[in-house]
CSV table of C-alpha atoms in Angstrom, one decimal:
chain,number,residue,atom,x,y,z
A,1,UNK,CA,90.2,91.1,95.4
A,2,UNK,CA,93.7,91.0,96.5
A,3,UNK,CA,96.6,90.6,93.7
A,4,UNK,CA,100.5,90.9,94.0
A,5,UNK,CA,102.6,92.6,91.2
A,6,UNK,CA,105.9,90.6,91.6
A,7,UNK,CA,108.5,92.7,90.4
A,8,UNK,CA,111.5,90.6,88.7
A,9,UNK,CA,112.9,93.0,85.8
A,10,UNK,CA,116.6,93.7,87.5
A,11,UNK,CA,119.7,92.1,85.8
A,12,UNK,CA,121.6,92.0,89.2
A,13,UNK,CA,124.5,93.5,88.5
A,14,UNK,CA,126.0,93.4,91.9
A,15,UNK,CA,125.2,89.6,92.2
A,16,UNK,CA,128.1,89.2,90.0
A,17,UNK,CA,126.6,86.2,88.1
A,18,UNK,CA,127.7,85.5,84.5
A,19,UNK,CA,125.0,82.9,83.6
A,20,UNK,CA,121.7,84.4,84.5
A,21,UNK,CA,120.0,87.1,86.2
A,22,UNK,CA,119.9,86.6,90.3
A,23,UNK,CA,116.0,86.0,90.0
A,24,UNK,CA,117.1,82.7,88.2
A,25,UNK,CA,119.5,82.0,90.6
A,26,UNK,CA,118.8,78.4,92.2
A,27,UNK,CA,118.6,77.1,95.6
A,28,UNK,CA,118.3,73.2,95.8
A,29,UNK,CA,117.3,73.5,92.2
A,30,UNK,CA,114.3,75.6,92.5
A,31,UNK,CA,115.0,79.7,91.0
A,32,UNK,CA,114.7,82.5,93.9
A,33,UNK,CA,111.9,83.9,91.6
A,34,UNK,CA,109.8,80.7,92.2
A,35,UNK,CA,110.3,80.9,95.8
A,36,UNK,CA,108.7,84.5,96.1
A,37,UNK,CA,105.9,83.7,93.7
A,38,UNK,CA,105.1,80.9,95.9
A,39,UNK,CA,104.7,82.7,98.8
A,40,UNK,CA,102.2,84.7,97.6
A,41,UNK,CA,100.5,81.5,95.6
A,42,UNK,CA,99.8,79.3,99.0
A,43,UNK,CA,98.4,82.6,100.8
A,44,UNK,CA,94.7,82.2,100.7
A,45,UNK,CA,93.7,85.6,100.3
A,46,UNK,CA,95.9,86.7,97.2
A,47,UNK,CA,93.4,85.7,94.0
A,48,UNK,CA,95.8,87.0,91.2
A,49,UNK,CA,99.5,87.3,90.6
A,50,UNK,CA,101.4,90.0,88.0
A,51,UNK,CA,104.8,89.0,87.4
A,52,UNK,CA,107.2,91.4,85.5
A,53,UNK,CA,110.1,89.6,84.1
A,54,UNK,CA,113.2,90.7,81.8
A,55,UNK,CA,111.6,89.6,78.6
A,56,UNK,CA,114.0,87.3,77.6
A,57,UNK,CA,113.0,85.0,80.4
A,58,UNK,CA,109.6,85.0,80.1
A,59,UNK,CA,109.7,81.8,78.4
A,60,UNK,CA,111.9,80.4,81.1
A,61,UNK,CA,109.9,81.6,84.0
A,62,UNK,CA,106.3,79.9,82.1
A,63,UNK,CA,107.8,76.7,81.9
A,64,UNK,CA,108.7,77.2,85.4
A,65,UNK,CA,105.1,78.4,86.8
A,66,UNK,CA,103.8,74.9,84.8
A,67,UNK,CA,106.3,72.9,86.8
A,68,UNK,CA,106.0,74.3,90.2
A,69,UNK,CA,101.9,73.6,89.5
A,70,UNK,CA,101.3,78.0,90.0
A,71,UNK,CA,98.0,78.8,89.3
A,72,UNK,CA,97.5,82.2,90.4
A,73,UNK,CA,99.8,84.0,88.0
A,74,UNK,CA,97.4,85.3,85.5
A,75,UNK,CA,100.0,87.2,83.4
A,76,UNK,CA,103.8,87.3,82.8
A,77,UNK,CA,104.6,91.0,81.4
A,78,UNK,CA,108.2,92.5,80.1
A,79,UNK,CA,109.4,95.1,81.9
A,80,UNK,CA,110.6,98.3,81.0
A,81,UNK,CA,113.6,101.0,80.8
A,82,UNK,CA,113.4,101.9,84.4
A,83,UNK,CA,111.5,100.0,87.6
A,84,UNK,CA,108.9,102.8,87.7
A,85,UNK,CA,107.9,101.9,83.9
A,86,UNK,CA,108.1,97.9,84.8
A,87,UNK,CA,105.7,98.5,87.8
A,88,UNK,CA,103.5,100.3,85.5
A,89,UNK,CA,103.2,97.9,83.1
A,90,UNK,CA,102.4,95.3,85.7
A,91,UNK,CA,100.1,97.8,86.7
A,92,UNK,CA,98.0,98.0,83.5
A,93,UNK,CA,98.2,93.8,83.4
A,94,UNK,CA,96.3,93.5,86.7
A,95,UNK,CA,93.8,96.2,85.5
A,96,UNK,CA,92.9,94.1,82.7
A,97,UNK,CA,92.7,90.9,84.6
A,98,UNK,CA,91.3,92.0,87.2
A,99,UNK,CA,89.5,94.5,89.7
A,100,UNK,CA,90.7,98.4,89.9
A,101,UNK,CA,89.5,98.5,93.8
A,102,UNK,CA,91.6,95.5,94.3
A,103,UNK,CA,94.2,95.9,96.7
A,104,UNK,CA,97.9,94.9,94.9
A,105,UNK,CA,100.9,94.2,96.8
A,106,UNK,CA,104.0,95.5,95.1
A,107,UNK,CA,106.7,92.8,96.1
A,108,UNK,CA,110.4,92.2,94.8
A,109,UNK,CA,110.9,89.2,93.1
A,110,UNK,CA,114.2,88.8,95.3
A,111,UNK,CA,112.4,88.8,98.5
A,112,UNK,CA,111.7,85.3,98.9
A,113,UNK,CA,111.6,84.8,102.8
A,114,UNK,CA,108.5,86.7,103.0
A,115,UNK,CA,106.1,85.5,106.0
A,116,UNK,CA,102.7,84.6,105.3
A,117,UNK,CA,101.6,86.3,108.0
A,118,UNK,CA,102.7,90.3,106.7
A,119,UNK,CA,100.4,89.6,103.7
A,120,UNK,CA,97.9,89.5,105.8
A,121,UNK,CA,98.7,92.4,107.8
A,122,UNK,CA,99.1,94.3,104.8
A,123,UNK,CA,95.8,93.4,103.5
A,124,UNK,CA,94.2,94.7,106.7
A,125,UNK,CA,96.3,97.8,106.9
A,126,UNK,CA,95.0,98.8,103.0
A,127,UNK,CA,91.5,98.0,103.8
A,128,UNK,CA,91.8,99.8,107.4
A,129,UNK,CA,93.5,102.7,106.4
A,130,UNK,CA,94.6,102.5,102.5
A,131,UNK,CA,98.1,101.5,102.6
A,132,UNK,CA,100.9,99.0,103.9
A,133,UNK,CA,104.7,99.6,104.0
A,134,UNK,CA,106.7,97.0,105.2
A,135,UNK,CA,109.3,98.1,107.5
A,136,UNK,CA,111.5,97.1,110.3
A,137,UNK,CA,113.5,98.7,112.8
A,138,UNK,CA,116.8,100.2,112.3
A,139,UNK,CA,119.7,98.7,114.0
A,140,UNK,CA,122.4,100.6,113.1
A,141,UNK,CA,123.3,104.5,114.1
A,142,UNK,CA,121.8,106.6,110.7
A,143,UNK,CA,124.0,109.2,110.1
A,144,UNK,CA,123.6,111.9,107.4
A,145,UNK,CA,126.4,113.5,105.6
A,146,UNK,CA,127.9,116.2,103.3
A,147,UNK,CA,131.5,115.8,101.6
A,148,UNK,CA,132.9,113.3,104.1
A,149,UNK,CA,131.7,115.1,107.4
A,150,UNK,CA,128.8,114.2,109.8
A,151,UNK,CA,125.7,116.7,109.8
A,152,UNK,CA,123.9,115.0,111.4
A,153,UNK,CA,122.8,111.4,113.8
A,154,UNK,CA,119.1,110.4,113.1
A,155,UNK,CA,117.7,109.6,116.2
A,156,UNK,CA,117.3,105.6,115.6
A,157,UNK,CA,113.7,104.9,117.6
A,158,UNK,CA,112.4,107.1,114.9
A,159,UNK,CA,114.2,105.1,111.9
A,160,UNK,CA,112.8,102.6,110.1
A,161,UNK,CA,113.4,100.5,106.8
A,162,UNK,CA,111.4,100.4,104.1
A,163,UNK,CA,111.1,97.1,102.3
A,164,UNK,CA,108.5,95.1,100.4
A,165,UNK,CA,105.7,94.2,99.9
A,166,UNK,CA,104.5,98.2,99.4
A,167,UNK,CA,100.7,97.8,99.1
A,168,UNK,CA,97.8,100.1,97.9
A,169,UNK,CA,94.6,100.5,96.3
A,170,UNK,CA,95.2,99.8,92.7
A,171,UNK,CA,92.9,102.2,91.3
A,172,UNK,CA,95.2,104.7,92.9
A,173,UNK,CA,98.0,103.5,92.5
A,174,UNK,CA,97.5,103.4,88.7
A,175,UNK,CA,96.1,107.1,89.1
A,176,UNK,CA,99.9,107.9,90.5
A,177,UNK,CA,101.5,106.5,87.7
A,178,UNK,CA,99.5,108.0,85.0
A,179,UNK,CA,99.8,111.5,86.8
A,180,UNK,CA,103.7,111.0,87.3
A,181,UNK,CA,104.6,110.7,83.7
A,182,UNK,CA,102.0,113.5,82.8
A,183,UNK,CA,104.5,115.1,84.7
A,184,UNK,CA,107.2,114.0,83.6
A,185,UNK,CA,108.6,112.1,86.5
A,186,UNK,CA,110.3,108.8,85.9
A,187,UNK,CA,112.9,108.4,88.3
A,188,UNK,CA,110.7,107.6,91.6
A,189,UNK,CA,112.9,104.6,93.5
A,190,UNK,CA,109.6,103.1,94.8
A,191,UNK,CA,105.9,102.9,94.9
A,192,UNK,CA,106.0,104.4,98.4
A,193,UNK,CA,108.4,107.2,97.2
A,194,UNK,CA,105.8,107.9,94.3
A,195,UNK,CA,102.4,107.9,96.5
A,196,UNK,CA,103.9,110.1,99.6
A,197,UNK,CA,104.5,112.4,96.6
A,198,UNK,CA,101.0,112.7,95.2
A,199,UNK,CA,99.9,113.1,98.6
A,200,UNK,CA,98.6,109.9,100.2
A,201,UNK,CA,99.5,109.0,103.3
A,202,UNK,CA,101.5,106.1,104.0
A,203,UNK,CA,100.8,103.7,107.2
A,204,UNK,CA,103.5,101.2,107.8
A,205,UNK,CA,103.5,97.2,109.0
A,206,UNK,CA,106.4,96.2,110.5
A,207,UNK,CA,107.7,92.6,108.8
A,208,UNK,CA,110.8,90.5,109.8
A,209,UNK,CA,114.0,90.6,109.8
A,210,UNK,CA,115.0,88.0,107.2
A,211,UNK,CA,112.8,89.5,104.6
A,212,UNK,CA,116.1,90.1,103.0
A,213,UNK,CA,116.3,91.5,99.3
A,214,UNK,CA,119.6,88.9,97.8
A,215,UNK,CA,121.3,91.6,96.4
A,216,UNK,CA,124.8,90.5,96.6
A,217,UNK,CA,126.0,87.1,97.1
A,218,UNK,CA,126.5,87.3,100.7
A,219,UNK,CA,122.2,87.5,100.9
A,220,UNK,CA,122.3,84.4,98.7
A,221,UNK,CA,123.9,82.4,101.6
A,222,UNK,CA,121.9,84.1,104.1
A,223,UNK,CA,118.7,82.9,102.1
A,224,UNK,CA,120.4,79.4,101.9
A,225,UNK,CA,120.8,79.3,105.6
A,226,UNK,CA,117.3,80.7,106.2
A,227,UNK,CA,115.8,77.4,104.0
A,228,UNK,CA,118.1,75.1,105.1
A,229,UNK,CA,117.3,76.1,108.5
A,230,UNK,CA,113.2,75.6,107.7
A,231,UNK,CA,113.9,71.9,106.2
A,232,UNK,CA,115.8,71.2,109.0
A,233,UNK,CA,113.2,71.9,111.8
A,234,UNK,CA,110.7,70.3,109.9
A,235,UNK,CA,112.7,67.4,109.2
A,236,UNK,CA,113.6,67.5,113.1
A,237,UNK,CA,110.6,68.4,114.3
A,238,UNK,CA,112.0,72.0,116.0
């Protein structure tokens, strides 16, 4: 069994928005959050879908899934205080809906240009070899610094950008949560951040470049141009 545990709790501060959070943000009428979930809901190897949602919206987001005709979402959960907690609850929805040997993709609900074709990869990589980080390559000189000064230049062919989906065994994945607030950690950015730390090893596959998180409304137009550009060439025939 293969589920995704759509993440969709942020408020999007930096998005600047006064009217709704940027997961509700609409693109020819459809909400970014739709988009991503519908990804995930045309891929014919995911068999369940987790969304955590600010819990205000959870009403807004069912009607949603009913008009969009989504049919893999078997629960919409609240999120928590922090996106550690939020993942965990999503966690503990797929454990009751589902299998704990499952394999569960850990995906932003702001990453809406995800390809078909790196779920699959990532399902392989978990069943090959337990885990799948998205990356891509770094582009850009990484430099690391203290008060203002240069200590160091990363070489970049090592570099590499984490982004989503993060995928693992769900079984252990939940095992990492559980053992991370018996310890009284709470602050982990990421999934990947959290299992590296409990010891697992992490195997990477590398995704594309417009697998943009819209963050700020500069991705918003990027994400418009990237779907304009897709109706086009099917429209045209590119």
């Amino acid at each position: 069994m293969n589920c995704a545990l759509i993440f969709a709790g942020g408020t999007g501060q930096r998005m600047n928005t006064k009217t709704r959070p940027k997961q509700f943000l609409e693109l020819h009428g459809k909400p970014i959050i739709i988009y991503t979930i519908e990804v995930f809901e045309n891929h014919p190897d995911i068999d369940a879908i987790v969304v955590v949602c600010l819990e205000d919206w959870i009403p807004f987001l069912r009607k949603k899934l009913v008009h969009y005709d989504i049919a893999k979402v078997v629960d919409v959960v609240p999120g928590g205080a922090t996106g550690q907690e939020s993942i965990r609850h999503g966690i503990d929805a797929l454990l009751l809906n589902g299998d704990e040997n499952a394999t569960v993709l850990v995906h932003d609900g702001v990453r809406p240009l995800l390809r078909s074709e790196t779920i699959t990869e990532c399902i392989q990589s978990v069943e090959e070899r337990g885990s799948a980080i998205t990356v891509t390559p770094a582009i850009e000189t990484i430099v690391q610094e203290s008060d203002g000064m240069v200590t160091n230049v990363i070489e970049r062919q090592a570099c590499r950008m984490a982004k989503a989906p993060q995928c693992f065994r769900l079984r252990e994945l939940a095992e990492a949560h559980r053992q991370a607030e018996a310890d009284g950690l709470f602050d982990f950015i990421d999934s990947a951040s959290m299992m590296r730390y409990y010891g697992h090893n992490l195997y990477t596959v590398e995704g594309s470049p417009e697998n943009i998180k819209i963050t700020t409304p500069s991705d918003f137009y990027i994400f418009r141009a990237f779907v304009d550009a897709r109706e086009n060439s099917q429209i045209f025939g590119l």
